[in-house]
Every structure is written in structure tokens, then in C-alpha cells.
Coordinates of C-alpha atoms in Angstrom, one line a residue:
M1 CA -48.3 52.1 -57.9
G2 CA -46.6 51.6 -61.2
E3 CA -47.3 55.1 -62.4
I4 CA -45.2 56.4 -65.2
A5 CA -43.8 59.7 -64.1
A6 CA -43.4 61.4 -67.4
P7 CA -45.8 60.1 -70.1
A8 CA -44.4 62.4 -72.7
L9 CA -41.0 60.6 -72.4
T10 CA -42.5 57.1 -72.7
R11 CA -41.1 56.5 -76.2
E12 CA -37.7 57.9 -75.3
R13 CA -37.5 55.5 -72.3
F14 CA -37.3 52.6 -74.8
S15 CA -34.3 53.9 -76.7
N16 CA -32.6 50.5 -76.6
L17 CA -35.8 48.6 -77.4
R18 CA -36.6 49.1 -81.1
G19 CA -39.5 46.6 -81.0
V20 CA -41.3 48.4 -78.2
R21 CA -40.8 51.8 -79.9
W22 CA -42.3 50.4 -83.1
R23 CA -45.3 49.1 -81.2
I24 CA -45.8 52.5 -79.8
D25 CA -45.3 54.3 -83.1
L26 CA -47.7 51.9 -84.8
G27 CA -50.4 52.5 -82.2
I28 CA -50.3 49.0 -80.8
L29 CA -49.1 50.3 -77.4
P30 CA -50.2 53.6 -76.0
D31 CA -47.8 56.5 -76.5
S32 CA -48.8 58.3 -73.3
P33 CA -50.2 55.7 -70.8
R34 CA -51.5 56.9 -67.5
S35 CA -49.9 53.9 -65.8
I36 CA -47.8 50.8 -66.4
E37 CA -50.9 48.8 -65.7
E38 CA -52.6 50.4 -68.7
F39 CA -49.6 49.6 -70.8
R40 CA -49.8 46.0 -69.9
R41 CA -53.6 45.8 -70.3
V42 CA -53.3 47.1 -73.9
A43 CA -50.6 44.5 -74.7
A44 CA -52.7 41.7 -73.2
D45 CA -55.8 42.7 -75.3
S46 CA -53.9 42.6 -78.6
R47 CA -52.5 39.2 -77.7
R48 CA -56.0 37.9 -76.8
R49 CA -57.2 38.9 -80.3
Y50 CA -54.5 36.9 -82.0
V51 CA -55.2 33.9 -79.8
N52 CA -58.9 34.0 -80.7
L53 CA -58.0 34.3 -84.4
R54 CA -55.7 31.3 -84.2
R55 CA -58.3 29.1 -82.5
R56 CA -61.0 30.0 -85.0
L57 CA -58.9 29.8 -88.2
L58 CA -56.2 27.2 -87.8
I59 CA -58.3 24.1 -87.9
D60 CA -57.1 20.5 -87.4
P61 CA -59.8 17.8 -87.8
H62 CA -57.3 15.2 -86.4
L63 CA -57.7 16.7 -82.9
T64 CA -60.4 15.5 -80.6
K65 CA -63.8 16.7 -81.6
D66 CA -66.4 18.3 -79.5
E67 CA -68.4 15.3 -78.3
S68 CA -71.5 17.4 -77.5
R69 CA -72.0 18.1 -81.3
I70 CA -72.1 15.1 -83.6
P71 CA -70.9 16.1 -87.1
D72 CA -72.7 15.1 -90.3
P73 CA -70.5 12.3 -91.8
S74 CA -71.6 13.3 -95.3
V75 CA -70.0 16.7 -94.8
E76 CA -67.2 16.1 -92.2
N77 CA -65.0 13.5 -94.0
P78 CA -61.7 13.8 -95.8
L79 CA -63.3 13.4 -99.2
S80 CA -65.9 16.1 -98.7
Q81 CA -65.7 19.1 -101.1
N82 CA -68.2 21.1 -99.1
P83 CA -66.6 24.5 -98.5
D84 CA -68.0 24.5 -95.0
S85 CA -66.4 21.2 -94.2
T86 CA -63.6 21.2 -91.6
W87 CA -61.6 18.9 -93.8
D88 CA -62.0 21.0 -96.9
R89 CA -60.8 24.1 -95.0
F90 CA -57.9 22.1 -93.5
F91 CA -56.7 21.0 -96.9
R92 CA -57.0 24.6 -98.3
N93 CA -55.0 25.9 -95.4
A94 CA -52.4 23.2 -96.0
E95 CA -52.0 24.4 -99.7
L96 CA -51.6 28.0 -98.5
E97 CA -49.1 27.0 -95.8
K98 CA -47.0 25.1 -98.4
E99 CA -46.8 28.2 -100.6
V100 CA -45.8 30.4 -97.6
N101 CA -43.1 27.9 -96.5
Q102 CA -41.4 28.0 -99.9
D103 CA -40.8 31.7 -99.5
L104 CA -39.7 31.4 -95.9
S105 CA -37.0 29.0 -96.7
R106 CA -35.2 31.7 -98.7
L107 CA -35.5 34.4 -96.1
Y108 CA -32.3 36.3 -95.1
P109 CA -29.7 33.6 -95.6
E110 CA -27.0 35.9 -94.1
I111 CA -28.8 35.6 -90.7
D112 CA -29.3 31.9 -90.9
D113 CA -29.1 31.2 -87.2
F114 CA -32.4 33.1 -86.6
F115 CA -34.5 33.1 -89.7
Q116 CA -33.9 29.5 -90.6
D117 CA -34.5 28.2 -87.1
S118 CA -37.4 25.8 -87.1
S119 CA -39.3 27.7 -84.3
T120 CA -38.9 31.0 -86.2
Q121 CA -40.1 29.5 -89.4
S122 CA -43.1 28.1 -87.7
M123 CA -44.0 31.4 -86.1
L124 CA -43.7 33.3 -89.4
G125 CA -45.8 30.7 -91.2
R126 CA -48.6 30.8 -88.6
I127 CA -48.7 34.6 -88.6
L128 CA -48.9 34.8 -92.4
L129 CA -51.5 32.0 -92.5
V130 CA -53.7 33.7 -89.9
W131 CA -53.5 37.1 -91.6
C132 CA -54.3 35.7 -95.0
L133 CA -57.3 33.8 -93.7
T134 CA -58.4 36.9 -91.9
N135 CA -58.1 38.9 -95.1
P136 CA -59.2 36.5 -97.9
N137 CA -59.6 39.4 -100.4
F138 CA -55.8 39.7 -100.4
G139 CA -54.7 36.2 -99.6
Y140 CA -51.0 35.5 -99.7
R141 CA -48.7 37.4 -102.1
Q142 CA -45.0 37.1 -102.5
G143 CA -43.2 39.7 -100.5
M144 CA -45.5 39.6 -97.5
H145 CA -43.0 37.4 -95.7
E146 CA -40.3 40.1 -96.2
L147 CA -42.5 42.6 -94.5
L148 CA -43.1 40.3 -91.5
A149 CA -39.5 39.1 -91.0
P150 CA -37.9 42.3 -89.7
L151 CA -40.8 42.8 -87.2
L152 CA -40.2 39.4 -85.6
Y153 CA -36.4 40.0 -85.7
V154 CA -36.6 43.3 -83.7
L155 CA -38.8 41.7 -81.1
H156 CA -36.2 38.9 -80.8
I157 CA -33.4 41.5 -80.3
D158 CA -35.5 43.2 -77.6
L159 CA -35.7 40.0 -75.7
E160 CA -31.9 39.5 -76.0
F161 CA -31.3 43.0 -74.6
F162 CA -33.7 42.5 -71.7
S163 CA -32.0 39.2 -70.9
Q164 CA -28.7 41.1 -70.6
I165 CA -30.3 43.7 -68.4
Q166 CA -31.9 41.0 -66.2
T167 CA -28.6 39.2 -65.8
L168 CA -26.8 42.5 -65.0
H169 CA -29.3 43.3 -62.2
E170 CA -30.2 39.8 -61.2
K171 CA -29.3 40.1 -57.6
H172 CA -31.1 43.4 -57.2
F173 CA -34.1 42.1 -59.1
L174 CA -34.4 39.0 -56.9
T175 CA -34.1 41.1 -53.8
E176 CA -36.6 43.8 -54.8
F177 CA -39.3 41.7 -56.4
D178 CA -39.0 38.2 -55.1
S179 CA -38.5 38.8 -51.4
N180 CA -42.2 39.0 -50.7
L181 CA -43.0 36.0 -53.0
T182 CA -40.6 33.4 -51.7
K183 CA -40.0 32.4 -48.1
K184 CA -36.4 32.5 -47.3
P185 CA -34.5 31.2 -44.2
E186 CA -34.2 33.7 -41.5
N187 CA -30.4 33.5 -41.6
S188 CA -30.2 33.9 -45.4
P189 CA -27.6 36.6 -46.5
K190 CA -29.0 39.9 -47.7
I191 CA -27.5 42.0 -50.5
T192 CA -26.6 45.4 -49.2
N193 CA -24.2 46.8 -51.8
S194 CA -26.5 46.6 -54.8
P195 CA -26.9 50.0 -56.4
P196 CA -30.5 51.4 -56.8
L197 CA -32.1 50.9 -60.1
D198 CA -32.6 54.0 -62.4
A199 CA -36.1 54.9 -63.4
E200 CA -35.8 53.5 -66.9
T201 CA -34.6 50.1 -65.6
L202 CA -37.2 50.0 -62.8
D203 CA -40.0 50.6 -65.3
L204 CA -38.6 47.9 -67.5
F205 CA -38.8 45.4 -64.7
L206 CA -42.3 46.5 -63.8
L207 CA -43.4 46.1 -67.4
N208 CA -42.1 42.6 -67.4
D209 CA -43.0 41.5 -63.9
P210 CA -45.0 38.2 -64.3
Y211 CA -47.0 39.1 -61.2
G212 CA -48.1 42.5 -62.5
S213 CA -51.3 43.5 -64.2
E214 CA -52.7 40.8 -66.5
G215 CA -50.0 38.4 -65.3
E216 CA -47.9 36.7 -67.9
L217 CA -50.2 37.9 -70.7
G218 CA -49.3 41.5 -69.8
I219 CA -45.5 41.1 -69.9
I220 CA -44.3 43.5 -72.5
L221 CA -41.1 41.6 -73.5
S222 CA -42.2 38.0 -73.6
E223 CA -40.7 35.2 -75.6
K224 CA -44.0 33.3 -75.1
F225 CA -46.0 36.0 -76.9
I226 CA -43.4 37.2 -79.5
E227 CA -45.6 35.7 -82.2
H228 CA -48.7 37.5 -81.0
D229 CA -46.8 40.8 -80.9
A230 CA -45.4 40.3 -84.4
F231 CA -48.9 39.6 -85.8
S232 CA -50.2 42.8 -84.3
M233 CA -47.4 44.8 -85.9
F234 CA -47.8 43.1 -89.3
D235 CA -51.6 43.5 -89.3
T236 CA -51.2 47.2 -88.4
I237 CA -48.7 47.9 -91.2
M238 CA -50.8 46.0 -93.8
N239 CA -54.2 47.5 -92.9
G240 CA -52.9 50.9 -91.7
S241 CA -55.3 51.1 -88.8
D242 CA -57.6 53.2 -91.1
G243 CA -54.7 55.5 -92.0
P244 CA -53.7 56.4 -95.5
V245 CA -50.6 54.2 -95.6
A246 CA -51.8 50.6 -95.8
I247 CA -49.4 48.3 -97.5
A248 CA -52.1 45.7 -98.3
Q249 CA -53.6 48.1 -100.8
F250 CA -50.4 47.9 -102.9
Y251 CA -51.2 44.2 -103.4
S252 CA -54.6 45.0 -104.8
M253 CA -55.3 45.3 -108.5
D254 CA -58.7 46.9 -108.0
P255 CA -58.9 50.6 -108.9
I256 CA -59.5 53.2 -106.2
N257 CA -63.2 54.0 -106.1
D258 CA -62.7 57.7 -106.2
S259 CA -59.7 57.8 -108.6
N260 CA -60.4 60.2 -111.6
Y261 CA -58.4 57.8 -113.8
G262 CA -59.4 54.4 -112.5
L263 CA -55.9 53.9 -111.1
T264 CA -54.9 51.1 -108.8
P265 CA -53.3 52.2 -105.5
I266 CA -49.8 51.2 -106.6
R267 CA -50.2 53.0 -109.9
E268 CA -51.5 56.2 -108.1
A269 CA -48.6 56.1 -105.6
S270 CA -46.1 55.6 -108.4
L271 CA -47.4 58.7 -110.2
Q272 CA -47.1 60.6 -107.0
I273 CA -43.4 59.7 -106.8
Y274 CA -42.8 60.9 -110.3
H275 CA -44.7 64.1 -109.7
L276 CA -42.6 64.9 -106.7
L277 CA -39.5 64.1 -108.6
S278 CA -40.6 66.4 -111.5
L279 CA -40.5 69.3 -109.0
V280 CA -37.3 68.5 -107.3
D281 CA -35.3 67.4 -110.4
P282 CA -37.1 68.1 -113.7
S283 CA -34.1 67.0 -115.8
L284 CA -34.1 63.5 -114.2
H285 CA -37.8 63.2 -114.5
S286 CA -37.8 64.2 -118.2
H287 CA -35.0 61.8 -118.9
L288 CA -36.8 58.8 -117.3
K289 CA -40.1 59.7 -119.1
E290 CA -38.3 60.1 -122.5
L291 CA -36.8 56.6 -122.1
G292 CA -40.2 55.2 -121.2
V293 CA -39.3 54.2 -117.6
E294 CA -42.7 54.0 -116.0
P295 CA -42.6 54.5 -112.2
Q296 CA -44.7 51.4 -111.3
Y297 CA -41.9 49.2 -112.8
F298 CA -39.7 49.9 -109.7
A299 CA -42.2 51.5 -107.2
L300 CA -44.2 48.2 -107.0
R301 CA -41.1 46.5 -105.6
W302 CA -40.1 49.4 -103.4
L303 CA -43.5 50.0 -101.8
R304 CA -44.9 46.5 -101.4
V305 CA -42.1 45.6 -99.0
F306 CA -41.3 49.1 -97.7
F307 CA -37.9 49.2 -99.5
G308 CA -37.1 45.8 -97.9
R309 CA -35.2 44.5 -101.0
E310 CA -33.2 47.7 -101.5
F311 CA -31.3 47.7 -98.2
C312 CA -29.5 45.2 -96.0
L313 CA -31.4 44.3 -92.8
K314 CA -29.3 46.6 -90.6
D315 CA -30.0 49.7 -92.9
L316 CA -33.6 48.7 -93.4
L317 CA -34.3 48.9 -89.7
I318 CA -33.0 52.4 -89.7
V319 CA -35.2 53.3 -92.6
W320 CA -38.2 51.8 -90.9
D321 CA -37.3 53.7 -87.7
E322 CA -37.8 56.9 -89.7
I323 CA -41.0 55.8 -91.5
F324 CA -42.8 54.6 -88.3
R325 CA -41.8 57.8 -86.4
Y326 CA -44.3 59.7 -88.6
K327 CA -48.0 59.6 -87.9
N328 CA -50.2 57.6 -90.2
E329 CA -53.3 59.7 -89.9
V330 CA -55.1 62.3 -92.0
P331 CA -54.3 65.8 -90.6
S332 CA -57.2 67.7 -89.1
E333 CA -57.4 70.1 -92.0
F334 CA -59.0 67.4 -94.1
F335 CA -61.6 66.6 -91.5
K336 CA -62.6 70.3 -91.5
R337 CA -63.2 70.1 -95.2
G338 CA -65.0 66.8 -95.1
D339 CA -62.3 65.2 -97.4
L340 CA -61.7 62.0 -95.4
D341 CA -63.3 59.7 -98.0
R342 CA -61.2 61.3 -100.7
V343 CA -57.9 61.0 -99.0
S344 CA -58.2 57.9 -97.0
R345 CA -56.3 55.8 -99.5
V346 CA -54.0 58.4 -101.0
L347 CA -50.4 58.1 -100.0
C348 CA -49.5 61.8 -100.0
N349 CA -52.0 62.9 -97.4
S350 CA -50.3 61.8 -94.2
P351 CA -46.9 62.5 -92.6
R352 CA -46.0 58.8 -93.0
G353 CA -47.1 58.8 -96.6
T354 CA -45.1 61.8 -97.5
I355 CA -41.9 60.5 -95.9
V356 CA -42.3 57.3 -98.0
L357 CA -42.7 59.4 -101.1
A358 CA -39.7 61.5 -100.1
L359 CA -37.5 58.4 -99.5
A360 CA -38.4 57.1 -102.9
V361 CA -37.4 60.4 -104.5
S362 CA -34.2 60.5 -102.5
M363 CA -33.3 57.1 -103.8
L364 CA -33.8 58.3 -107.4
L365 CA -31.6 61.3 -106.6
Y366 CA -28.9 59.0 -105.2
L367 CA -28.8 57.2 -108.6
R368 CA -29.0 60.4 -110.6
P369 CA -25.6 60.3 -112.3
L370 CA -26.1 56.7 -113.3
L371 CA -29.6 57.2 -114.5
L372 CA -28.8 60.3 -116.6
S373 CA -25.9 58.4 -118.2
S374 CA -28.2 55.6 -119.2
E375 CA -29.5 55.6 -122.8
H376 CA -31.9 52.7 -122.5
A377 CA -34.9 52.0 -120.2
T378 CA -33.6 48.5 -119.5
T379 CA -30.3 49.9 -118.1
C380 CA -32.2 52.4 -115.9
L381 CA -34.4 49.7 -114.5
Q382 CA -31.5 47.4 -113.8
R383 CA -30.0 50.2 -111.7
L384 CA -33.3 51.0 -110.0
L385 CA -33.9 47.4 -109.1
N386 CA -30.4 46.8 -107.9
F387 CA -29.8 49.6 -105.4
P388 CA -26.2 50.0 -104.2
E389 CA -25.4 48.4 -100.8
D390 CA -22.5 50.7 -99.9
L391 CA -24.4 53.9 -99.1
N392 CA -24.8 56.1 -96.2
V393 CA -28.4 55.4 -95.2
N394 CA -28.5 58.3 -92.7
K395 CA -27.5 60.8 -95.3
L396 CA -30.2 59.4 -97.6
I397 CA -32.8 59.8 -94.8
E398 CA -31.7 63.4 -94.1
K399 CA -32.2 64.3 -97.8
A400 CA -35.6 62.6 -97.7
K401 CA -36.6 64.7 -94.6
S402 CA -35.8 67.9 -96.5
V403 CA -38.1 66.9 -99.3
Q404 CA -40.8 65.7 -96.9
V405 CA -41.2 68.9 -95.0
F406 CA -41.9 70.8 -98.2
A407 CA -44.1 68.2 -99.7
M408 CA -46.3 67.9 -96.6
E409 CA -47.0 71.6 -96.5
V410 CA -47.8 71.7 -100.2
Y411 CA -50.2 68.7 -100.1
L412 CA -52.1 70.1 -97.1
E413 CA -52.6 73.5 -98.7
R414 CA -53.3 72.2 -102.2
S415 CA -56.2 69.9 -101.4
S416 CA -59.1 72.2 -102.0
S417 CA -57.7 73.8 -105.1
E418 CA -56.9 70.4 -106.5
R419 CA -60.6 69.4 -106.4
K420 CA -61.6 72.4 -108.3
S421 CA -59.1 71.7 -111.1
G422 CA -59.7 67.9 -111.0
S423 CA -56.2 66.6 -110.9
F424 CA -52.8 67.1 -109.2
L425 CA -50.7 65.8 -112.1
N426 CA -50.4 69.1 -114.0
L427 CA -49.8 71.7 -111.4
S428 CA -46.1 72.4 -111.9
N429 CA -46.4 76.1 -111.7
Y430 CA -48.3 75.9 -108.4
W431 CA -45.6 73.7 -106.9
E432 CA -42.9 76.1 -108.1
D433 CA -44.7 79.0 -106.4
K434 CA -45.0 77.0 -103.2
W435 CA -41.4 76.0 -103.2
R436 CA -40.4 79.7 -103.6
V437 CA -42.7 80.7 -100.7
F438 CA -41.4 77.9 -98.5
Q439 CA -37.8 79.0 -99.0
E440 CA -38.7 82.7 -98.3
N441 CA -40.4 81.7 -95.1
E442 CA -37.4 79.6 -94.0
E443 CA -35.2 82.6 -94.8
V444 CA -37.2 84.8 -92.4
N445 CA -37.1 82.2 -89.7
N446 CA -33.3 81.8 -90.0
N447 CA -32.4 85.4 -89.9
G448 CA -31.2 85.0 -86.3
S449 CA -29.5 81.7 -86.9
S450 CA -26.2 81.1 -85.2
D451 CA -24.9 79.7 -88.5
G452 CA -25.4 83.0 -90.3
D453 CA -21.9 84.4 -89.8
D454 CA -20.3 81.2 -90.9
N455 CA -22.4 81.1 -94.0
K456 CA -21.5 84.7 -94.9
K457 CA -17.8 83.8 -94.6
K458 CA -18.3 81.0 -97.0
G459 CA -19.8 83.4 -99.6
G460 CA -23.4 83.7 -98.4
S461 CA -26.1 81.1 -97.6
I462 CA -28.3 79.5 -100.1
I463 CA -31.2 81.7 -98.9
E464 CA -29.1 84.8 -99.6
K465 CA -28.5 83.5 -103.1
L466 CA -32.2 83.0 -103.6
K467 CA -33.0 86.4 -102.1
L468 CA -31.8 88.4 -105.1
G469 CA -34.9 87.7 -107.2
F470 CA -37.5 86.5 -104.7
L471 CA -37.8 89.7 -102.7
K472 CA -38.0 92.1 -105.7
E473 CA -41.3 93.7 -106.3
K474 CA -42.5 94.0 -109.7
E475 CA -42.1 97.6 -110.9
K476 CA -45.4 99.2 -111.8
E477 CA -46.3 101.4 -114.8
K478 CA -43.1 100.6 -116.8
E479 CA -42.8 102.0 -120.3
K480 CA -44.2 99.6 -122.9
E481 CA -40.9 99.3 -124.8
K482 CA -39.2 97.9 -121.6
E483 CA -41.8 95.4 -120.6
K484 CA -40.4 92.6 -122.7
E485 CA -36.9 93.1 -121.5
I486 CA -38.0 93.1 -117.8
E487 CA -40.1 89.9 -118.3
E488 CA -37.1 88.2 -119.9
E489 CA -34.9 89.2 -117.0
R490 CA -37.4 87.8 -114.5
E491 CA -37.6 84.5 -116.3
N492 CA -33.8 84.2 -116.4
E493 CA -33.5 84.9 -112.7
K494 CA -36.3 82.4 -112.0
K495 CA -34.3 79.7 -113.9
D496 CA -31.2 80.5 -111.9
R497 CA -33.0 80.3 -108.6
W498 CA -34.5 76.9 -109.4
G499 CA -31.1 75.7 -110.5
T500 CA -29.7 76.7 -107.1
I501 CA -32.6 75.0 -105.2
R502 CA -32.1 71.8 -107.1
R503 CA -28.3 71.9 -106.5
V504 CA -29.0 72.1 -102.8
I505 CA -30.9 68.8 -102.9
L506 CA -28.8 67.1 -105.6
D507 CA -25.4 68.1 -104.5
E508 CA -23.9 65.4 -102.2
N509 CA -21.7 68.0 -100.5
V510 CA -24.7 70.0 -99.4
E511 CA -26.9 69.0 -96.4
I512 CA -30.2 70.5 -95.4
N513 CA -31.2 69.5 -91.9
F514 CA -34.9 69.6 -90.8
D515 CA -36.1 68.7 -87.4
G516 CA -39.6 68.3 -88.8
T517 CA -41.1 71.6 -87.5
K518 CA -41.4 74.8 -89.5
G519 CA -39.2 77.6 -88.3
Q520 CA -36.3 75.4 -87.0
T521 CA -34.5 74.7 -90.3
S522 CA -30.8 75.3 -90.7
T523 CA -29.0 75.3 -94.0
K524 CA -25.3 74.5 -94.2
I525 CA -23.0 74.6 -97.2

């Protein structure tokens, strides 16, 4: 009873429930449960954890004390400065709560009816307070509330959607699920014309049946436990569930233990953004470096709130859809080499980390004309910290996906050679070679593409343009007097090819679509 017929389609069944999809993507709910009962049990367990944390950390000495234990009056009094005193902890929590509430009062004024509601403010405040008390090494930092707010908002929207579905099928719902729970008069009318529920709606009702497994605590969409679910999502994003992308590390000023240069996590991630940019657009990278625009000046703001200040809330949810869709785990190749300790805190070594890097690079490319026309670092930073609102976020994401596919392949295959050389910051030639090989492989995979004829009619595909030099073999035993001429010709062709590749990424009229798997890439001009 309650079995999910197609576990592989579980995520797709929640196409209209963004909050549930995110909970699955973040690993809070199972992505392929054996039954609905298992789905509900996992949800109940995560909520129990939050309840236990609240009971232990949110202390109020005004409440009735445990009469079985008589407190020491020299310690348990409002004037006590003993750090173990209930009163001292209460006052420290109050100071932290005051700091949090100051930020919450300024949260998303354009959606005032939800975020400025007193119950919403209370939930946000308690979640942040519990998380900060659970993670005292980080405490509260400005920006954390901006990471939490969208999570609570999508859960709220899920509840509104389910309420509409429940109203739409109210008669059917009551007939199917309440007939055995409520005694009705023998002559009560029966609904006979109600259409049968589809599988997705039926599962939705089973997941939210208060009489199902774990009772009310197991209801997947519950207004009573929306705070608990938001905490679980926030905690997972901040700590990464032991994955490489853990936002909390970007609030830390301590250097990474195994960093060759003693870099902080945000500094290392910033350099990774610039390094990827240097391979995609050397001109823009050189321009920013010459002006003295250090990447951490804008990357700190971008990464700490997952681009939350650069997009309106509607677009931000689309960006997070894409980020969370990628796994936050170190690929198995690293386990085989025993590299887990080295890569556990490096942004570039997971699918989710590389899409974050690729999004940052895509944002830089979007501002490319404005940045190249700027002659001062201050002007560049003003543009980078005031990202345009009138943009096509889906187009930005598609461009990021094209960069992510290539970057993920390169990072995976480059790991062992990087350790021999000591650093990844000066491997431009290696990246150029990898980009060339990647494009050659995509050409082979696309030889049978249905778009081939259309591309030829338009003057040949990008791959065909790259083919002229990439597939030539170096001639052997040439006369010594012609070697210099041949070498110069090869260098010129290489520059032309790199120019073509960069135009593919930089040209707003060109789209490269990737579905995330090698061998299914289509290039359209």
C-alpha cells in the first residue's frame, strides 16, 4: 500500500512543487524511495531533529522550571555572568536575535505581504537563531537571512498550490479518504460523477494524508512544519552535507588547511572564477587584471548568498533550480585516487560547484561590453555589483551550462597532474589543449546530427570551421628551411580557432545547448 510505481520519476512527479523538488535535490527527501511510507518517515525524522535543537538551544528561564532539580541561586539568577547560567545564555541569545531581526525587517520589501508578516519574521528569526547556536564557529553573518528567505518562500508557495488542488478535488478527497473514518447517515448522498484521480494527484494526497505513516509529522506539505523543513534546507545548503559546496565556508576567514597559498575558501573560489574566465575570454580577464579588479571584490557578494542580490526573486528561483539540480558530491574518480581530503572544500570538484563557477563566468560575459569599455576599477566594480535586472535568465543559464560541461571534464581529468605540478593557476596551455580535444569529440558525436544539413546551408557549423586546423597532422621530416614557416602558420591557425570558440560563447546570437551528457550536444548558429 502506498508504493510509488516509478521511483525514477519521483522528482518529475513534483513538477509544480518547487519546494519538494529542492528537498529531494538537496538530499533531505529520498530521490528514489521504495514507498510513500519511507518518504514520510524521512520527512518526520528531519523535523524531529529540528524540534530537539529548538528545545535544547532556545532557552527561556521565565518558563516553569523542572521542580525535580533545584538550581543553584548563585548561578541561576539574572545578574549571573557564569557562561553556564541559563540566564546568561538567554541574554546572549536575545542580543543575537536582535541583530537578526534588524536584517529581517529589510527583507524583500516588494513581497511585503509574506516576508513582513509577523509569523514569517518569527519563523525566519528562530531558524537563524537555532542554526547560529548550532554552529557557533560561524555565528550570524549578514546575508544569511537572504539565503534562508527564498527557501521558506518556495515552501509557502507549495502549500498554496496544494490548497488549490485540495479544493479542486475536495469532494473526491472526502469520499475516498474520509469515508472509513467518519460515520455517515445511511441515507447520505454519494458522489458518483467525480472523475478518478490521476497517479500524481493520488500520490500527493497520500503524501499529505494526516492518517498515513508518522501521522501529522509525516505530512510532506504541512503548514505546521514549514519552519522545520526550511531549517533542514538551510542547514544543508550551509554545511553542504559533506559535499564540496558548503556556503558556510564562504563566511569563514580561516585559510583552507591544505591550500598551497594559505587562501581562505572565498579567495580560492574567486581565483577559480578568474581562471575559468581566462580560458573562455582572455581579453576580458586581462582587462580586469590590468585594472586591478580582484575577483573577491564581487565574488564574495555573489557566492555568499548564491547570487541572491543579483537577481529578482522570480529569476533567483530559476537560478537555484539549476544549481540544486546538480549533485553536490565528489565524483568517484577522486575516491579511487584517495583525493577526498584534498578536494572536499574545493568548489571546482563537484557538478554543483562547477555550475556555480560557470554561472559566475556567464555573468561576467553578459557584462563584457560594459566592462571592456570601463577604464577604471571603480567603474567595473559598480557594474559587477549592480547586475542588470532586465535580462533573460534562461539564456544566461544555457550559456553557463555550455561552460560547465567543459569545465567539469577538465577538472576531473586534471586532478592528478595538478598535484605533480603543485598548482592549477598556471596551466593555460593544458586548458587550451583540453578545449580543443573537447570540441573534436563533440564534432565526432555530432556527425549524424539532424541539424547538420541546416548548418551547412548557413555556411558550415562551428565544428566545421574548427576542423580546418584541428584534424591536420603535423608533417614529418620537413626541410629545415620551411620549419619556421610551418610553425608560424600553425600558430596563426590556432589563434583563429580560439577566436572562433570564444565568439561562440561570447556572441549573444549564438547558442550552445547541452543536456549535461557527453555526446548529446547540438550546436546552432
